[in-house]
Amino acid sequence: MKVDVLLGLQWGDEGKGKVVDVLTPAYQVIARFQGGPNAGHSLHFEGKKYVLHTIPSGIFREGSINIIGNGVVIDPVILSEEIAKLEKDGVDVQGKLLISKKAHLILPTHRIIDAASEASKGKTKIGSTLKGIGPTYMDKTGRNGLRVGDIVSGEFEERYGRLKEKHIELLKQYDFPYDICDYEKEWLAGIENLKRFRFIDSEHVVNSLLQEGKAILAEGAQGSMLDIDFGTYPFVTSSNCTAGGAVTGSGVGPTQIKRVLGVAKAYLTRVGSGPFPTELFDEVGDKLGEVGHEYGVTTGRKRRCGWYDGVVVNYAARVNGLTDLAITKLDVLGCLDEIKVCVAYECDGKRYTTVPEHQSVFYHAKPVYETLPGWKCDISGVRNFYQLPREAKDYVDFLEQLAGVRVSIITVGPDRDQTIDRYWK
Ligand code: GDP
Ligand code: IMO
Ligand code: MG
């Protein structure tokens, strides 16, 4: 019937997993369209926290169909661990998960190349999650990769061996010691485990489901500023996290997409290296990190914290063709007397209200701030926009104005229930 897309607008960890989980009752199908185990999507409900890396965030809903699309890269070890945890919690993963035959496999040697490449970069390292994402997408575009469909092709072992040898040759250029034996054993066991799942041609399945009248939510990973094309290159990931990725990563045509919901945190965080004009190095930044529990769910790294950047979100709204905005973690700002919002950058005497074509601006941008009063209270129990304190409503309205897109959803806590639906339904 229709496809809606949900994606991140900043540098990842905006709270996408939580919002997908909230919205899933209205969709029969949830499809992840890019990224891989570099992602960590947290969901809280019934007093428990769950973290998903490769599996779509609809997996907990009864009767849902969860598709790992062709644009995703899969590490069979991490995916198998994720499945085992869910099955232990009583989730019927086998009955609800479909995996695209065209999704690429992350080999043990891809992880080593990732680590060797990062180590060789020294100070200019990307801050990769070291899950092998970049090297796997390189083999995909270089037309050397192994795909899920190859697992059952009859010549899998031979092809795996050939690609591994190629990687071992490549690794000779790095002075990087490694041993893949243990991980390789786990990897081969992971491949065996995946054979019990249904491998599909996601483009056909997704379109058939649409014809049957099913509603599909396409779930993005990472965020628009980590997009390989539109992000802060080279400090980005290796896939298209923006709306176009939903088309190429699942097989739906652009005319099937109805709404594009962008998720943005009420302040800003980033993990790994790269420019971050509104980053805070003071006690306010520390406070946001502490109150917001800003530690990466995939790597455990401390997230860098800063003020909301209206320039970034305005840009992301454009490149994604956003129809709706979700503002998450508004409750966290309740700890501050006043809140700053970046409304423009100043660079070489020029003022920018959206990211200019020359992204070098990011490196010298001086943020221009507008200061808004805080509300200094706990809003985590509020479920209706009109019950928010006036300052919080004004803050949301201000972000809406900067983005030029209506704020349809606001979240005020990690739990499924801690959500304000303003205009979405
Ligand atoms: P994702 O990668 O975009 O899915 O986001 P992550 O799960 O990596 O990071 C978001 C973190 O914020 C998780 O720990 C969530 O449980 C938490 N979270 C999500 N929404 C809210 C919210 O409204 N308030 C608070 N305090 N925490 C939230
Ligand atoms: P979710 O889906 C935040 C960052 C890494 C690094 C850069 C490249 O949870 O929002 P990679 O491993 O892809 O080569 O790393 O991208 N990164 C993320 N940051 N959230 C994520 O995913 C991320 N996935 C990758 O920290 O800076
Ligand atoms: Mg995350």
Tab-separated table of N, CA, C and O in Angstrom, residues 30-33 35 54-56 66-74 79 82-83 97-103 148 194 200 202 249-250:
chain	number	residue	atom	x	y	z
A	30	ILE	N	8.741	-4.351	8.395
A	30	ILE	CA	9.816	-3.409	8.730
A	30	ILE	C	11.044	-3.877	7.948
A	30	ILE	O	11.428	-5.050	8.040
A	31	ALA	N	11.654	-2.978	7.191
A	31	ALA	CA	12.800	-3.373	6.358
A	31	ALA	C	14.009	-2.496	6.645
A	31	ALA	O	13.931	-1.275	6.500
A	32	ARG	N	15.103	-3.112	7.057
A	32	ARG	CA	16.365	-2.368	7.214
A	32	ARG	C	16.977	-2.240	5.834
A	32	ARG	O	17.029	-3.194	5.078
A	33	PHE	N	17.471	-1.045	5.484
A	33	PHE	CA	17.922	-0.880	4.099
A	33	PHE	C	19.410	-0.622	3.911
A	33	PHE	O	19.893	-0.654	2.784
A	35	GLY	N	23.658	-0.181	6.030
A	35	GLY	CA	24.465	-0.318	7.237
A	35	GLY	C	24.587	-1.778	7.649
A	35	GLY	O	24.191	-2.685	6.888
A	54	THR	N	21.628	-5.620	13.507
A	54	THR	CA	21.339	-5.890	12.088
A	54	THR	C	19.858	-6.172	11.874
A	54	THR	O	19.336	-5.991	10.780
A	55	ILE	N	19.197	-6.645	12.918
A	55	ILE	CA	17.791	-7.040	12.797
A	55	ILE	C	16.886	-5.806	12.897
A	55	ILE	O	17.094	-4.946	13.748
A	56	PRO	N	15.886	-5.701	12.029
A	56	PRO	CA	14.969	-4.556	12.083
A	56	PRO	C	14.262	-4.448	13.440
A	56	PRO	O	13.987	-5.467	14.089
A	66	ASN	N	9.984	-8.945	9.164
A	66	ASN	CA	11.186	-8.107	9.287
A	66	ASN	C	12.184	-8.508	8.212
A	66	ASN	O	12.609	-9.667	8.161
A	67	ILE	N	12.539	-7.540	7.379
A	67	ILE	CA	13.412	-7.851	6.241
A	67	ILE	C	14.772	-7.179	6.409
A	67	ILE	O	14.854	-5.974	6.677
A	68	ILE	N	15.829	-7.972	6.256
A	68	ILE	CA	17.172	-7.388	6.148
A	68	ILE	C	17.391	-7.214	4.652
A	68	ILE	O	17.512	-8.183	3.899
A	69	GLY	N	17.376	-5.967	4.207
A	69	GLY	CA	17.379	-5.669	2.772
A	69	GLY	C	18.733	-5.865	2.114
A	69	GLY	O	19.763	-6.081	2.775
A	70	ASN	N	18.729	-5.757	0.790
A	70	ASN	CA	19.946	-5.969	0.013
A	70	ASN	C	21.039	-4.938	0.290
A	70	ASN	O	22.216	-5.181	0.047
A	71	GLY	N	20.652	-3.783	0.822
A	71	GLY	CA	21.644	-2.731	1.077
A	71	GLY	C	22.432	-2.927	2.364
A	71	GLY	O	23.384	-2.195	2.648
A	72	VAL	N	22.038	-3.944	3.126
A	72	VAL	CA	22.675	-4.185	4.435
A	72	VAL	C	23.893	-5.093	4.260
A	72	VAL	O	23.942	-5.916	3.349
A	73	VAL	N	24.890	-4.941	5.129
A	73	VAL	CA	26.016	-5.883	5.155
A	73	VAL	C	25.940	-6.671	6.462
A	73	VAL	O	25.642	-6.113	7.527
A	74	ILE	N	26.194	-7.974	6.352
A	74	ILE	CA	25.909	-8.889	7.459
A	74	ILE	C	27.165	-9.599	7.948
A	74	ILE	O	27.897	-10.187	7.156
A	79	LEU	N	25.230	-11.426	13.750
A	79	LEU	CA	23.803	-11.684	13.524
A	79	LEU	C	23.353	-12.926	14.303
A	79	LEU	O	22.283	-12.919	14.921
A	82	GLU	N	22.963	-12.077	17.909
A	82	GLU	CA	21.757	-11.261	18.090
A	82	GLU	C	20.506	-12.147	18.086
A	82	GLU	O	19.617	-12.000	18.924
A	83	ILE	N	20.492	-13.084	17.145
A	83	ILE	CA	19.344	-14.007	17.037
A	83	ILE	C	19.240	-14.865	18.300
A	83	ILE	O	18.159	-15.022	18.873
A	97	LEU	N	11.795	-13.262	10.407
A	97	LEU	CA	12.925	-12.611	9.735
A	97	LEU	C	13.165	-13.169	8.331
A	97	LEU	O	13.231	-14.380	8.131
A	98	LEU	N	13.298	-12.262	7.374
A	98	LEU	CA	13.645	-12.633	6.001
A	98	LEU	C	14.936	-11.905	5.633
A	98	LEU	O	15.105	-10.731	5.979
A	99	ILE	N	15.838	-12.584	4.945
A	99	ILE	CA	17.139	-11.970	4.625
A	99	ILE	C	17.322	-11.925	3.116
A	99	ILE	O	17.163	-12.950	2.429
A	100	SER	N	17.676	-10.755	2.615
A	100	SER	CA	17.879	-10.625	1.171
A	100	SER	C	19.080	-11.438	0.713
A	100	SER	O	20.146	-11.392	1.321
A	101	LYS	N	18.897	-12.131	-0.400
A	101	LYS	CA	20.011	-12.897	-0.989
A	101	LYS	C	21.107	-11.959	-1.484
A	101	LYS	O	22.232	-12.367	-1.712
A	102	LYS	N	20.728	-10.705	-1.705
A	102	LYS	CA	21.705	-9.767	-2.267
A	102	LYS	C	22.460	-8.975	-1.199
A	102	LYS	O	23.297	-8.142	-1.530
A	103	ALA	N	22.139	-9.217	0.068
A	103	ALA	CA	22.898	-8.531	1.134
A	103	ALA	C	24.311	-9.113	1.158
A	103	ALA	O	24.489	-10.326	0.993
A	148	VAL	N	24.651	-13.158	0.553
A	148	VAL	CA	23.909	-14.187	1.288
A	148	VAL	C	23.478	-15.315	0.348
A	148	VAL	O	23.587	-16.501	0.679
A	194	LEU	N	22.798	-19.371	9.616
A	194	LEU	CA	21.919	-18.533	8.784
A	194	LEU	C	21.084	-19.355	7.811
A	194	LEU	O	20.022	-18.920	7.373
A	200	ILE	N	15.629	-14.323	0.625
A	200	ILE	CA	14.624	-13.840	-0.340
A	200	ILE	C	15.230	-12.855	-1.353
A	200	ILE	O	16.312	-12.320	-1.148
A	202	SER	N	14.585	-9.521	-2.009
A	202	SER	CA	13.775	-8.536	-1.275
A	202	SER	C	12.992	-7.618	-2.206
A	202	SER	O	11.878	-7.223	-1.907
A	249	GLY	N	18.351	0.137	-1.285
A	249	GLY	CA	18.683	-0.888	-0.291
A	249	GLY	C	17.560	-1.862	0.016
A	249	GLY	O	17.721	-2.760	0.846
A	250	SER	N	16.382	-1.672	-0.640
A	250	SER	CA	15.298	-2.619	-0.367
A	250	SER	C	14.559	-3.036	-1.639
A	250	SER	O	13.938	-4.096	-1.679
